[in-house]
PDB file of C-alpha atoms in Angstrom:
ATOM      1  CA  UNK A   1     -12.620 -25.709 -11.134  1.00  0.00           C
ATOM      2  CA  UNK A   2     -15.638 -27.114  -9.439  1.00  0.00           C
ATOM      3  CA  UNK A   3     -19.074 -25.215  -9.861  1.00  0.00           C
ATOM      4  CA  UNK A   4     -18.785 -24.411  -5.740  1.00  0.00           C
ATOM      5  CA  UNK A   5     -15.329 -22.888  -6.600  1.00  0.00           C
ATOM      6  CA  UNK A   6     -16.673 -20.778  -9.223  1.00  0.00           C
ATOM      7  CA  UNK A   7     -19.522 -19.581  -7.551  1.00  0.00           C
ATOM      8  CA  UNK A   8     -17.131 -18.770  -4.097  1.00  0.00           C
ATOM      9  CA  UNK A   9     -14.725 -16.880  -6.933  1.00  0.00           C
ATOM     10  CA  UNK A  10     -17.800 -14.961  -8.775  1.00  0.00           C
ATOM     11  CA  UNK A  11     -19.001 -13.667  -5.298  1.00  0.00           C
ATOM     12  CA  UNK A  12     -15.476 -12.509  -4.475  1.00  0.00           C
ATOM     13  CA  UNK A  13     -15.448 -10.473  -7.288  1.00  0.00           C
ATOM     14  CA  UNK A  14     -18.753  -8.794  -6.793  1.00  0.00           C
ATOM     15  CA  UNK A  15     -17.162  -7.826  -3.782  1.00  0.00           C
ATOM     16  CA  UNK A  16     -14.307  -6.836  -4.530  1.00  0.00           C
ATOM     17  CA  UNK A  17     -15.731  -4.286  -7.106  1.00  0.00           C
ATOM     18  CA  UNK A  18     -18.558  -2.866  -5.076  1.00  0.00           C
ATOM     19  CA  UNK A  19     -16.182  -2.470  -2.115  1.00  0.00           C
ATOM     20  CA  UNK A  20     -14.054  -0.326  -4.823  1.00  0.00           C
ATOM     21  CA  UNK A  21     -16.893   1.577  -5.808  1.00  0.00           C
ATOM     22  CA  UNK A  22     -17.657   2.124  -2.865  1.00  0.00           C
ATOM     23  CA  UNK A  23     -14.464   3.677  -1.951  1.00  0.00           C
ATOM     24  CA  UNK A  24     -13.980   5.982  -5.034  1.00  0.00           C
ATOM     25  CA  UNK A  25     -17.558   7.384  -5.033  1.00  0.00           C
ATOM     26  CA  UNK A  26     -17.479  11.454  -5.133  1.00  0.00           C
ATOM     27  CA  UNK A  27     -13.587  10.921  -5.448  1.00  0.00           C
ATOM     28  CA  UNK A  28     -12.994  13.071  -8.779  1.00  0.00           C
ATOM     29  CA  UNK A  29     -10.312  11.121 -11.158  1.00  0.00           C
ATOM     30  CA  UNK A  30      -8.711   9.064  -8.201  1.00  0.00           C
ATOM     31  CA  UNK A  31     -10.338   5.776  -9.351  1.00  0.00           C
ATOM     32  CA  UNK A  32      -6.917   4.204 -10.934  1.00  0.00           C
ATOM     33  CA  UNK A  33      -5.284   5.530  -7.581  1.00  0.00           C
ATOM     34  CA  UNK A  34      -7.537   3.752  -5.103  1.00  0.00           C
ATOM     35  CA  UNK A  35      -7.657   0.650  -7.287  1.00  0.00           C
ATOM     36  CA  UNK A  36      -3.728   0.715  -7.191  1.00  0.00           C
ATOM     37  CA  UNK A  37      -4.348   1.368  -3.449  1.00  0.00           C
ATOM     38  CA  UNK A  38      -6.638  -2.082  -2.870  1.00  0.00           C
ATOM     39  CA  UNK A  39      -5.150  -4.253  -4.929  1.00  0.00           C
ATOM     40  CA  UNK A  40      -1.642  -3.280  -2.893  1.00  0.00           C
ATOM     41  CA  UNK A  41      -3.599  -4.131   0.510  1.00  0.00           C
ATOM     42  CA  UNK A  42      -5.003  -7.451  -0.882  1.00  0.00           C
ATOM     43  CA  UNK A  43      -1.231  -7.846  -1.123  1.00  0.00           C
ATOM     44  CA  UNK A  44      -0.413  -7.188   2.107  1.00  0.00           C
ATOM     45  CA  UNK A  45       1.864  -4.343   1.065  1.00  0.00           C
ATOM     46  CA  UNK A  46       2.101  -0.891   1.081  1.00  0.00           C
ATOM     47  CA  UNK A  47       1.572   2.694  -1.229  1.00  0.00           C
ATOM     48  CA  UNK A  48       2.987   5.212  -1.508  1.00  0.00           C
ATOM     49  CA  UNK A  49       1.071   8.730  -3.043  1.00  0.00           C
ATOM     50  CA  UNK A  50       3.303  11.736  -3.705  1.00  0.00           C
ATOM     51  CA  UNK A  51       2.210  14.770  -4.334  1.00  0.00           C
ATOM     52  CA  UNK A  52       0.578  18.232  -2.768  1.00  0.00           C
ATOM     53  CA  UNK A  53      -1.419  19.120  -0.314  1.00  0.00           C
ATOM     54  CA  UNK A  54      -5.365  19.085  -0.569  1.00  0.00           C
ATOM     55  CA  UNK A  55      -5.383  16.410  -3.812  1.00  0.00           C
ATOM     56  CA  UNK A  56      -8.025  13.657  -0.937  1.00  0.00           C
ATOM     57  CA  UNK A  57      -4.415  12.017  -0.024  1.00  0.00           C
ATOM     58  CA  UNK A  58      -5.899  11.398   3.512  1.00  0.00           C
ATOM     59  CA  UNK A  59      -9.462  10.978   2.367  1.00  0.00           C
ATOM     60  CA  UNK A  60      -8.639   7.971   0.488  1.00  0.00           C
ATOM     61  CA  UNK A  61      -6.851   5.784   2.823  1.00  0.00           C
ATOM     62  CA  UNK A  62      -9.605   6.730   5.600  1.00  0.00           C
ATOM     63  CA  UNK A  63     -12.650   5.119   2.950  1.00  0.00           C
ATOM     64  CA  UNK A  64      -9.700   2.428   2.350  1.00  0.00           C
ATOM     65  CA  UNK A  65      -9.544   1.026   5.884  1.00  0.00           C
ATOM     66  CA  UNK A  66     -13.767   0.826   5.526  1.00  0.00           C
ATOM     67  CA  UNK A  67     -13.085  -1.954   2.685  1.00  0.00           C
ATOM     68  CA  UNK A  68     -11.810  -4.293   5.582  1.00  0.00           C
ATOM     69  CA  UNK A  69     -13.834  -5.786   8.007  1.00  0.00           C
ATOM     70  CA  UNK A  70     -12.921  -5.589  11.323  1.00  0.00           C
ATOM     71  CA  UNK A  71     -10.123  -3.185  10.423  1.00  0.00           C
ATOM     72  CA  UNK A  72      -8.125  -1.060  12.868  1.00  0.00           C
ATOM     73  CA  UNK A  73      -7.392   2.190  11.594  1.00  0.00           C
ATOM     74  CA  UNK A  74      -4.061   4.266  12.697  1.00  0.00           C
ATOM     75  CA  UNK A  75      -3.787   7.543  11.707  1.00  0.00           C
ATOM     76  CA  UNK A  76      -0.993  10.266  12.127  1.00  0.00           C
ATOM     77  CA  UNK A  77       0.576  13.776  10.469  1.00  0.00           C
ATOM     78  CA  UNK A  78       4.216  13.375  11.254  1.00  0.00           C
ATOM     79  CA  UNK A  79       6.705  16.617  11.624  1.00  0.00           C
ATOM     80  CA  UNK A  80      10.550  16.647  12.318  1.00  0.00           C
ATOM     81  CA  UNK A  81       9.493  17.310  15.773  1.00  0.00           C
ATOM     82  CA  UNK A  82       7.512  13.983  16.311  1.00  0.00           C
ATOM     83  CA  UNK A  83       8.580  11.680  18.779  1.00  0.00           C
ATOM     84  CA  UNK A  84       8.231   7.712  18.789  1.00  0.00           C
ATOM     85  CA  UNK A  85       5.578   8.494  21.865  1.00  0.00           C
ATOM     86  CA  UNK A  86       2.620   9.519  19.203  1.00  0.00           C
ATOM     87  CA  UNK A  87       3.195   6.579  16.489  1.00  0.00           C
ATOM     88  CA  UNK A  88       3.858   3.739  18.922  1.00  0.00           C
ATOM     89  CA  UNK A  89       2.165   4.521  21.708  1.00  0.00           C
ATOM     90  CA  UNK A  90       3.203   5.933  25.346  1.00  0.00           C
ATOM     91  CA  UNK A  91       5.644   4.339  27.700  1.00  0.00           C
ATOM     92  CA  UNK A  92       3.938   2.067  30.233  1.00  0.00           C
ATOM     93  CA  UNK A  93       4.702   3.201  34.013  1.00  0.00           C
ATOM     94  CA  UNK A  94       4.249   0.035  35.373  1.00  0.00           C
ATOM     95  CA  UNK A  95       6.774  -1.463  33.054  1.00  0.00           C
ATOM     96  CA  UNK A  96       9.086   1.323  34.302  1.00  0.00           C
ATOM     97  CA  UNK A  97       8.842   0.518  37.540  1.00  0.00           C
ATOM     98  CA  UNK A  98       9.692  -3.032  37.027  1.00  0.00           C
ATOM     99  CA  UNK A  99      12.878  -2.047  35.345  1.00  0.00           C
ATOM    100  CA  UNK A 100      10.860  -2.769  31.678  1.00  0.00           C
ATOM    101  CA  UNK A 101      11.146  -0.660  28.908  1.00  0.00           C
ATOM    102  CA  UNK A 102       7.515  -1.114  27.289  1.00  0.00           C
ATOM    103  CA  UNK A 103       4.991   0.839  25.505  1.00  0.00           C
ATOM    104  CA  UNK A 104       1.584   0.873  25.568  1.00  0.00           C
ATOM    105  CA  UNK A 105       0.102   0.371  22.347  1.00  0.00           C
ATOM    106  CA  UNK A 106      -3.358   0.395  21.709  1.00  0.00           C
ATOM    107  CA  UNK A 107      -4.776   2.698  19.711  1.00  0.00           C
ATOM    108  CA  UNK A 108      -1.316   3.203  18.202  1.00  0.00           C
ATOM    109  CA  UNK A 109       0.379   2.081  14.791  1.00  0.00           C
ATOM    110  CA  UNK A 110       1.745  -1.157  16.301  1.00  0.00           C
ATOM    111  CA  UNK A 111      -1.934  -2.951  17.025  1.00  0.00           C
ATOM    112  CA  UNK A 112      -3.628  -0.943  13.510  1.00  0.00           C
ATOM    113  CA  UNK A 113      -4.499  -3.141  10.466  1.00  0.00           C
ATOM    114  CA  UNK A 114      -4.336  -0.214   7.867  1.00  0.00           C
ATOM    115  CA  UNK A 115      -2.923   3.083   8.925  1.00  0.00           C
ATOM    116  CA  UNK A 116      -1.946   6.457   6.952  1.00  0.00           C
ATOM    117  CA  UNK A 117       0.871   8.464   7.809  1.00  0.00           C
ATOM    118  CA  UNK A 118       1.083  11.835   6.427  1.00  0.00           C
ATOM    119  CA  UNK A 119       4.394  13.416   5.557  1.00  0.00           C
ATOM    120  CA  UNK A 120       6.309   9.936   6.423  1.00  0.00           C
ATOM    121  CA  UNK A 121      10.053  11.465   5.471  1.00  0.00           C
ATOM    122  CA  UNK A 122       9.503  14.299   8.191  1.00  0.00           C
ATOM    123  CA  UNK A 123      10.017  11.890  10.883  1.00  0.00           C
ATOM    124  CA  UNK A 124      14.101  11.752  12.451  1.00  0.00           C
ATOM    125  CA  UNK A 125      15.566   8.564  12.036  1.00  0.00           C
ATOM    126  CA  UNK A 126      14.888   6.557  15.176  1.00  0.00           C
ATOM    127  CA  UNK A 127      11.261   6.801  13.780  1.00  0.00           C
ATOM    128  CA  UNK A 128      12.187   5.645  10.480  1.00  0.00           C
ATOM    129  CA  UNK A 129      14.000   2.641  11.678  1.00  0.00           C
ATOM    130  CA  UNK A 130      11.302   1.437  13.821  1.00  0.00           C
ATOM    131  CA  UNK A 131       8.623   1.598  11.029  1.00  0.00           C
ATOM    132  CA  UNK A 132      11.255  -0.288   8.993  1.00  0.00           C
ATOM    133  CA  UNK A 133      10.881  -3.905  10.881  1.00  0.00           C
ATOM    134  CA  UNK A 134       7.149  -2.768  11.662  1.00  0.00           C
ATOM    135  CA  UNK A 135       6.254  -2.432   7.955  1.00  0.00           C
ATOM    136  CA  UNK A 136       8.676  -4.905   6.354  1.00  0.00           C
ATOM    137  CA  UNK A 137       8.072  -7.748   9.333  1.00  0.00           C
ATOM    138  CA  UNK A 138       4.682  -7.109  10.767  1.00  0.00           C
ATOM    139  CA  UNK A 139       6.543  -6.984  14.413  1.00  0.00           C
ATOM    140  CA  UNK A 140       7.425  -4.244  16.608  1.00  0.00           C
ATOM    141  CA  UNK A 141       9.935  -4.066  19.179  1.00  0.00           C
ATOM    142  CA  UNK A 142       8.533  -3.564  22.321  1.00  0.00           C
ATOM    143  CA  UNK A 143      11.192  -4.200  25.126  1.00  0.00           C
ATOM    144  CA  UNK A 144      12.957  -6.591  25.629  1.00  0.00           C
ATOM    145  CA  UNK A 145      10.435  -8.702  23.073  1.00  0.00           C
ATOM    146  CA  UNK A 146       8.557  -8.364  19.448  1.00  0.00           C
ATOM    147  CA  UNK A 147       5.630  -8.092  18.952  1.00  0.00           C
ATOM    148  CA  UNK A 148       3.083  -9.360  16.384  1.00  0.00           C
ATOM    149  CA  UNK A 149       0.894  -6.623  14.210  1.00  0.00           C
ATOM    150  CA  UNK A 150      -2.197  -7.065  12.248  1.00  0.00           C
ATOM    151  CA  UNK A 151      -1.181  -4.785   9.683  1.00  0.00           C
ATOM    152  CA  UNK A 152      -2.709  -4.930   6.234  1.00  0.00           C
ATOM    153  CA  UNK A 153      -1.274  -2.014   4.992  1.00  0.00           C
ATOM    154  CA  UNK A 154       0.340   1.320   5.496  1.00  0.00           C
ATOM    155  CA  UNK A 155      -1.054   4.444   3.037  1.00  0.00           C
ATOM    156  CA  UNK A 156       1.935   7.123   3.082  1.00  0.00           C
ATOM    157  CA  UNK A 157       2.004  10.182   2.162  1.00  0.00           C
ATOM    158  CA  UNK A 158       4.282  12.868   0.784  1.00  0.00           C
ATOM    159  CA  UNK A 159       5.353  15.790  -1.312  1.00  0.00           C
ATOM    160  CA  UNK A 160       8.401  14.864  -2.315  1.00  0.00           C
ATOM    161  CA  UNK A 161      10.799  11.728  -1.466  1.00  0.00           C
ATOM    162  CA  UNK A 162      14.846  13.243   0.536  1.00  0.00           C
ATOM    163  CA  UNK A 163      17.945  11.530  -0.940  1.00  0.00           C
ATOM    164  CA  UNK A 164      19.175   9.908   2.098  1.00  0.00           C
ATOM    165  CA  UNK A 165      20.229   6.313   3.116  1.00  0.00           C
ATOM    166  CA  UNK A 166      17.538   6.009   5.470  1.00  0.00           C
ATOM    167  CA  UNK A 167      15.024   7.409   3.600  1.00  0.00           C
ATOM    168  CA  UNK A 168      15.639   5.194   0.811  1.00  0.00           C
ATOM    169  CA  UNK A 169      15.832   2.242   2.557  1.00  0.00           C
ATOM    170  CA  UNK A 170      12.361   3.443   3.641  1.00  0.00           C
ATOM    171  CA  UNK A 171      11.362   4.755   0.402  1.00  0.00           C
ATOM    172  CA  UNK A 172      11.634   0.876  -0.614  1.00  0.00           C
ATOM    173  CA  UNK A 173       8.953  -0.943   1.918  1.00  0.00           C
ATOM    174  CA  UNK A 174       6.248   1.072  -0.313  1.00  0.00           C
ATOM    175  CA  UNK A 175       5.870  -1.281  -3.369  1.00  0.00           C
ATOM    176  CA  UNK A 176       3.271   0.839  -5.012  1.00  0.00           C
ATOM    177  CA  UNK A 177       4.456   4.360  -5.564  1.00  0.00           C
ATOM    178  CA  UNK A 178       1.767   6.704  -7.245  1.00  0.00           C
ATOM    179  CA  UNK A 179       1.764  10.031  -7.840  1.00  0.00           C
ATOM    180  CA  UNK A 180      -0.950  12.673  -7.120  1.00  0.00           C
ATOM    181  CA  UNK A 181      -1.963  15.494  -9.212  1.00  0.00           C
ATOM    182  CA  UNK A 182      -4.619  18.106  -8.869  1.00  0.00           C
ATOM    183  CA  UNK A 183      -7.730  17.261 -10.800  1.00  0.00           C
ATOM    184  CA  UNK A 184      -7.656  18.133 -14.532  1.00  0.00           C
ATOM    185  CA  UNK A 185      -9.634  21.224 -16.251  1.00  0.00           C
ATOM    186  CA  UNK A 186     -11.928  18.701 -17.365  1.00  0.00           C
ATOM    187  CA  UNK A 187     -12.482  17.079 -14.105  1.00  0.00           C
ATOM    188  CA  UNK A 188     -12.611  20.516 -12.401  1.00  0.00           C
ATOM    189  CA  UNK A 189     -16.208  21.874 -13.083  1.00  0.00           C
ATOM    190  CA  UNK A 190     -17.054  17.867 -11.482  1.00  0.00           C
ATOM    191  CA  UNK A 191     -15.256  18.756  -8.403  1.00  0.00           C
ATOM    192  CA  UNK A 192     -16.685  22.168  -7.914  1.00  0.00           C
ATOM    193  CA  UNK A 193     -20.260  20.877  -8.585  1.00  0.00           C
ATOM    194  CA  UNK A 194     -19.875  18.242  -5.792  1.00  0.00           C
ATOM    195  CA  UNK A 195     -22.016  18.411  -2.471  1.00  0.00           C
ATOM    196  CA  UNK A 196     -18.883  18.191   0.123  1.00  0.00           C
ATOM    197  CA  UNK A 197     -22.207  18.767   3.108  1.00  0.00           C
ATOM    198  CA  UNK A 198     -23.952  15.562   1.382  1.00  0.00           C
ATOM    199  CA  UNK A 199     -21.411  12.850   3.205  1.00  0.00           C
ATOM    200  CA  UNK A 200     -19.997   9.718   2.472  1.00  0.00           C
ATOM    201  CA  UNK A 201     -21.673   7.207   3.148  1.00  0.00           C
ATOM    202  CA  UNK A 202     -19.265   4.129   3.808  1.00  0.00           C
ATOM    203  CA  UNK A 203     -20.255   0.320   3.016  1.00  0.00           C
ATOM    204  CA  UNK A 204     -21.708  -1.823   5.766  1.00  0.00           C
ATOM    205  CA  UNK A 205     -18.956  -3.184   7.823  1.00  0.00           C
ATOM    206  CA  UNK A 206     -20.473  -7.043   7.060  1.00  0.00           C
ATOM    207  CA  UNK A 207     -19.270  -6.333   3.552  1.00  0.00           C
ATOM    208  CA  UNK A 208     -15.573  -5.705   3.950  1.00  0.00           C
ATOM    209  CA  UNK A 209     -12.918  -8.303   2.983  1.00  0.00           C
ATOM    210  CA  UNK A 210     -12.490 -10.194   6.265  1.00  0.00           C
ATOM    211  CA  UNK A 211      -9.390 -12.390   7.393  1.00  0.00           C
ATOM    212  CA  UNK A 212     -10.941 -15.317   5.899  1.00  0.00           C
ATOM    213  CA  UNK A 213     -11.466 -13.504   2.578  1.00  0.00           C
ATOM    214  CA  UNK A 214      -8.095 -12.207   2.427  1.00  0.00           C
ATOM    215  CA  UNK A 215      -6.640 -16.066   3.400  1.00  0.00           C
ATOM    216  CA  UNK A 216      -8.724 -17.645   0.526  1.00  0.00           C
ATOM    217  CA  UNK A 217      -7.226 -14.769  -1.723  1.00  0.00           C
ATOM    218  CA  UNK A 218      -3.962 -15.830  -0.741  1.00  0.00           C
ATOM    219  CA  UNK A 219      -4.358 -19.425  -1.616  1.00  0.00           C
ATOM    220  CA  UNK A 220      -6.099 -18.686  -4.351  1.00  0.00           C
ATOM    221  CA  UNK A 221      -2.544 -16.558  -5.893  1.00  0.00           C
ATOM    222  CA  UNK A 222      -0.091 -19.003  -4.424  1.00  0.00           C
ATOM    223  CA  UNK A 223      -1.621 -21.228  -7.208  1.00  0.00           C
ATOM    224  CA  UNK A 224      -0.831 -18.440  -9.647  1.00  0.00           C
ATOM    225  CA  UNK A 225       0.893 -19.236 -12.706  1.00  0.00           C
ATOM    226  CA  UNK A 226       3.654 -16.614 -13.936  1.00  0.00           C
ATOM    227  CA  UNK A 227       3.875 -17.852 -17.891  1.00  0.00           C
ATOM    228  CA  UNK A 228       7.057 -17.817 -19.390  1.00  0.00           C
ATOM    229  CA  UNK A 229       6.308 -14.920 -21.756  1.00  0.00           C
ATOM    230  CA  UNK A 230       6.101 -12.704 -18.633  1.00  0.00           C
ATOM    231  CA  UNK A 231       8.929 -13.732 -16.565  1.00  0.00           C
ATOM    232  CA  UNK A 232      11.169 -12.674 -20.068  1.00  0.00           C
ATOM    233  CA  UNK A 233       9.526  -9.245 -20.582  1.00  0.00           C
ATOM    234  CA  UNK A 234      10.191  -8.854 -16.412  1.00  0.00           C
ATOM    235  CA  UNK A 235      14.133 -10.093 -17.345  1.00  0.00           C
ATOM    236  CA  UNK A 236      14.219  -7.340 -20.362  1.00  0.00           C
ATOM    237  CA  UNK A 237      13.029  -4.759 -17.936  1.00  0.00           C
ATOM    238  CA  UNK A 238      15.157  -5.442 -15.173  1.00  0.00           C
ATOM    239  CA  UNK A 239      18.535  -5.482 -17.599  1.00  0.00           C
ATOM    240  CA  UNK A 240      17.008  -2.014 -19.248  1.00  0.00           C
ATOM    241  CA  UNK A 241      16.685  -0.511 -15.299  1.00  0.00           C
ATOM    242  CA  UNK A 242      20.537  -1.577 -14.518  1.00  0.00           C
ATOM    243  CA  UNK A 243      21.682  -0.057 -17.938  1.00  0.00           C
ATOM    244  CA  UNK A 244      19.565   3.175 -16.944  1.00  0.00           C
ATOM    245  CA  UNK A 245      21.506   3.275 -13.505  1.00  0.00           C
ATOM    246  CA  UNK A 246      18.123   2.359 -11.862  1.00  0.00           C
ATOM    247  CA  UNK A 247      18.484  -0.308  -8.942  1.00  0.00           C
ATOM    248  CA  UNK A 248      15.454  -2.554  -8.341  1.00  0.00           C
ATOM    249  CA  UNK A 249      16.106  -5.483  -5.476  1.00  0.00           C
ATOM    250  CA  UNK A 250      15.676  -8.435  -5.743  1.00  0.00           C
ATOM    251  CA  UNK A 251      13.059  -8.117  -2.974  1.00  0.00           C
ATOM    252  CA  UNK A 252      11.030  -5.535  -4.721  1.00  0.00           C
ATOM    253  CA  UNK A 253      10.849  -8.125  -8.192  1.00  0.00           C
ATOM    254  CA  UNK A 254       9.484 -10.653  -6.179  1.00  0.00           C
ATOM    255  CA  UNK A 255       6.837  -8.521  -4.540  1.00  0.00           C
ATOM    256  CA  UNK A 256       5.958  -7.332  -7.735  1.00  0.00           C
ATOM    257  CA  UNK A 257       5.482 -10.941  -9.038  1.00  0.00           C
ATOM    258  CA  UNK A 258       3.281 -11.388  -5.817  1.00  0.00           C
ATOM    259  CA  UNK A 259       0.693  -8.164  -6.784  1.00  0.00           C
ATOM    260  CA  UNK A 260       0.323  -9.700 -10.422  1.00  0.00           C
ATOM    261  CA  UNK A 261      -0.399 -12.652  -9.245  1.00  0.00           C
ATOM    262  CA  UNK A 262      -2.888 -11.281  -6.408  1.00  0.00           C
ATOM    263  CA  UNK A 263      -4.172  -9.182  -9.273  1.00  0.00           C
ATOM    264  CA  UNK A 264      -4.715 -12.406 -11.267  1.00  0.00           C
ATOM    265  CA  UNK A 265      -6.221 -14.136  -7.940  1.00  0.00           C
ATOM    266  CA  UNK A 266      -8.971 -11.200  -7.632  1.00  0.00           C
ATOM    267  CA  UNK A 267     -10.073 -11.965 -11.144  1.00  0.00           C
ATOM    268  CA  UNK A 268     -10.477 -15.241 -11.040  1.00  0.00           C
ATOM    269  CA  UNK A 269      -7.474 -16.116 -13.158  1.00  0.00           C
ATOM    270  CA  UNK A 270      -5.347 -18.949 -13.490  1.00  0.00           C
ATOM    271  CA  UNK A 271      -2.474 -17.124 -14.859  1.00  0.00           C
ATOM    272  CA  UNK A 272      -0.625 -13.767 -14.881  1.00  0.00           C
ATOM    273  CA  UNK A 273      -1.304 -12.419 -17.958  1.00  0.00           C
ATOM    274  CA  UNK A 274       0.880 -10.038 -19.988  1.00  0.00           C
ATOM    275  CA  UNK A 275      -1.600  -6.934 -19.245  1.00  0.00           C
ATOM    276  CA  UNK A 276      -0.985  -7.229 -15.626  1.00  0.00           C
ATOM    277  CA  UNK A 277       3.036  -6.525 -16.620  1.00  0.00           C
ATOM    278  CA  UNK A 278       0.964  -2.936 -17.233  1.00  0.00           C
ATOM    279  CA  UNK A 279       1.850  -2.207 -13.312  1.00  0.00           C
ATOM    280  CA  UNK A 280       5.415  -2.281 -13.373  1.00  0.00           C
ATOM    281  CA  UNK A 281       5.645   1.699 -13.933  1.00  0.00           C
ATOM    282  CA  UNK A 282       3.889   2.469 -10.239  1.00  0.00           C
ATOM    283  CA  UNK A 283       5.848  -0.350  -9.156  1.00  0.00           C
ATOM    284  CA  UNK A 284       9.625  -0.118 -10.422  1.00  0.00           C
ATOM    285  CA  UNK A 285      10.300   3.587 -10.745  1.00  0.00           C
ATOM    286  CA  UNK A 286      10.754   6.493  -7.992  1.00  0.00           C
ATOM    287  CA  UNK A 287       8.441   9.166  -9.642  1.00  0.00           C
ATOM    288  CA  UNK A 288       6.462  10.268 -12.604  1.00  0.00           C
ATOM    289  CA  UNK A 289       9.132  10.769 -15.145  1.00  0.00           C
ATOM    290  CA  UNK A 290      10.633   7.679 -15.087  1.00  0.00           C
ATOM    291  CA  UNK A 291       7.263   5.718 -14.591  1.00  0.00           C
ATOM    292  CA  UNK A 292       6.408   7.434 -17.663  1.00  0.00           C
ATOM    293  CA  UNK A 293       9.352   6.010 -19.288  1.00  0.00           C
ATOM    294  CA  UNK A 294       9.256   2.775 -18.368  1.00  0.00           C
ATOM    295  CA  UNK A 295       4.949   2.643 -19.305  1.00  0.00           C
ATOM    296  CA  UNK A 296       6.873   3.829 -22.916  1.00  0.00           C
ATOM    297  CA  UNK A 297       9.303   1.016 -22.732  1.00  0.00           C
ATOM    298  CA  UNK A 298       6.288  -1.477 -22.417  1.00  0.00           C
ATOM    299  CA  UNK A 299       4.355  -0.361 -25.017  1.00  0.00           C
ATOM    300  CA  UNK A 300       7.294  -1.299 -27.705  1.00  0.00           C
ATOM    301  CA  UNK A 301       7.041  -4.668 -26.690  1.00  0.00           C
TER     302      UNK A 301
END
């Protein structure tokens, strides 16, 4: 590595870590969740946090898009009465009267670089689908055409996860699945002493990771090395899951190889190393038991 190189690297990671500080100030034990959070939008991929009401859900991913310079932000509580109208934006008249069938999107999911949506299994189907090729593809269908989105990545949010076809299938495009859990006694007394009328006060915007930061990042993990000693513990796991009755694609093992290695990237590392195999709980399994279990199954080997 050339001294310019190291330098470029060394100033990435002073971002990087005051733009997570940033983020989790006054945010009372929710650091590992908005780290978790970043590291899955230097990805270019989504979380998921499950849990109740009230636990800063919402608050996080709005101090999340901040991180991001130049950043769109999409926001939206969804209800099994929501229609396609308030996620992707209104039909276009003009369109209409041209025989077209095209929405206006601006301001709306389709044109937002990091978005949170709030109760995401609430939505009927037709929604679901839709979001599917919007989260999965970065493109929308719009008419008789599809179109491009910036999207960085999509925050949802829920209280619990349905057992349907769809909503797996959906369930799926969130690599990052973390649940959220009221603060602790200990952290409680910290909460209630905060000064909610104080603010936040969010970085300056020329501080966010910009689209050139994020392509040098890229670059930077593409040139990644996954050592041998990982790939086997990642083969272990993934025979354990099947014998357990718990399907991981193949899409979702290569993803997960793509956060280490983004992980790796943000650190200045040449390698995955084995602690970075420390994700796979938030990353493999559906909720807290079996994340539990499978951060148990790691720590025997």
């Amino acid at each position: 590595m050339t001294e310019d190189n190291f330098l470029v690297q060394r100033s990435r990671r002073a971002s990087l870590k005051a733009s997570i500080e940033a983020i989790e100030r006054g945010l009372v034990e929710r650091g590992q969740t908005v780290r978790l959070c970043f590291l899955a939008a230097l990805a270019g991929e989504h979380s998921l946090l499950i849990g109740p009401p009230g636990t800063a859900k919402s608050e996080l991913a709005r101090r999340l898009h901040t991180a991001f310079r130049d950043a769109s932000y999409f926001e939206r509580l969804l209800t099994r009465f929501s229609v396609p109208e308030e996620i992707f934006g209104p039909l276009s008249i003009k369109a209409l009267e041209e025989d077209r069938y095209e929405r206006h999107t601006a301001g709306f999911l389709p044109e937002a670089s990091i978005a949170f949506i709030d109760e995401v299994f609430k939505a009927n189907s037709a929604i679901l689908n839709a979001l599917l090729t919007l989260l999965n593809e970065r493109q929308f269908d719009n008419g008789a055409g599809r179109q491009n989105c910036p999207l960085i990545s999509v925050i949802g949010a829920t209280n619990d996860v349905p057992e349907d076809e769809v909503a797996e299938a959906f369930f799926d495009r969130f690599l990052v699945r973390l649940p959220v859990v009221p603060v602790s006694t200990a952290g409680f007394g910290v909460l209630l002493r905060a000064a909610p009328g104080r603010g936040w006060v969010p970085p300056a915007p020329e501080s966010g990771v910009g689209e050139s930061d994020r392509l040098a990042l890229t670059n930077d993990a593409l040139a990644v090395e996954v050592p041998a000693a990982a790939v086997d513990v990642l083969g272990e796991l993934r025979r354990h899951l099947a014998a357990e009755q718990l399907h991981v694609s193949d899409r979702r093992w290569v993803k997960i190889v793509w956060l280490m290695r983004v992980a790796a990237a943000s650190e200045g590392r040449a390698a995955v190393a084995l602690w970075d195999l420390l994700l796979l709980p938030w990353l493999t399994a559906f909720d807290a038991a079996r994340q539990t279990t499978v951060a148990d199954w790691l720590a025997t080997r």
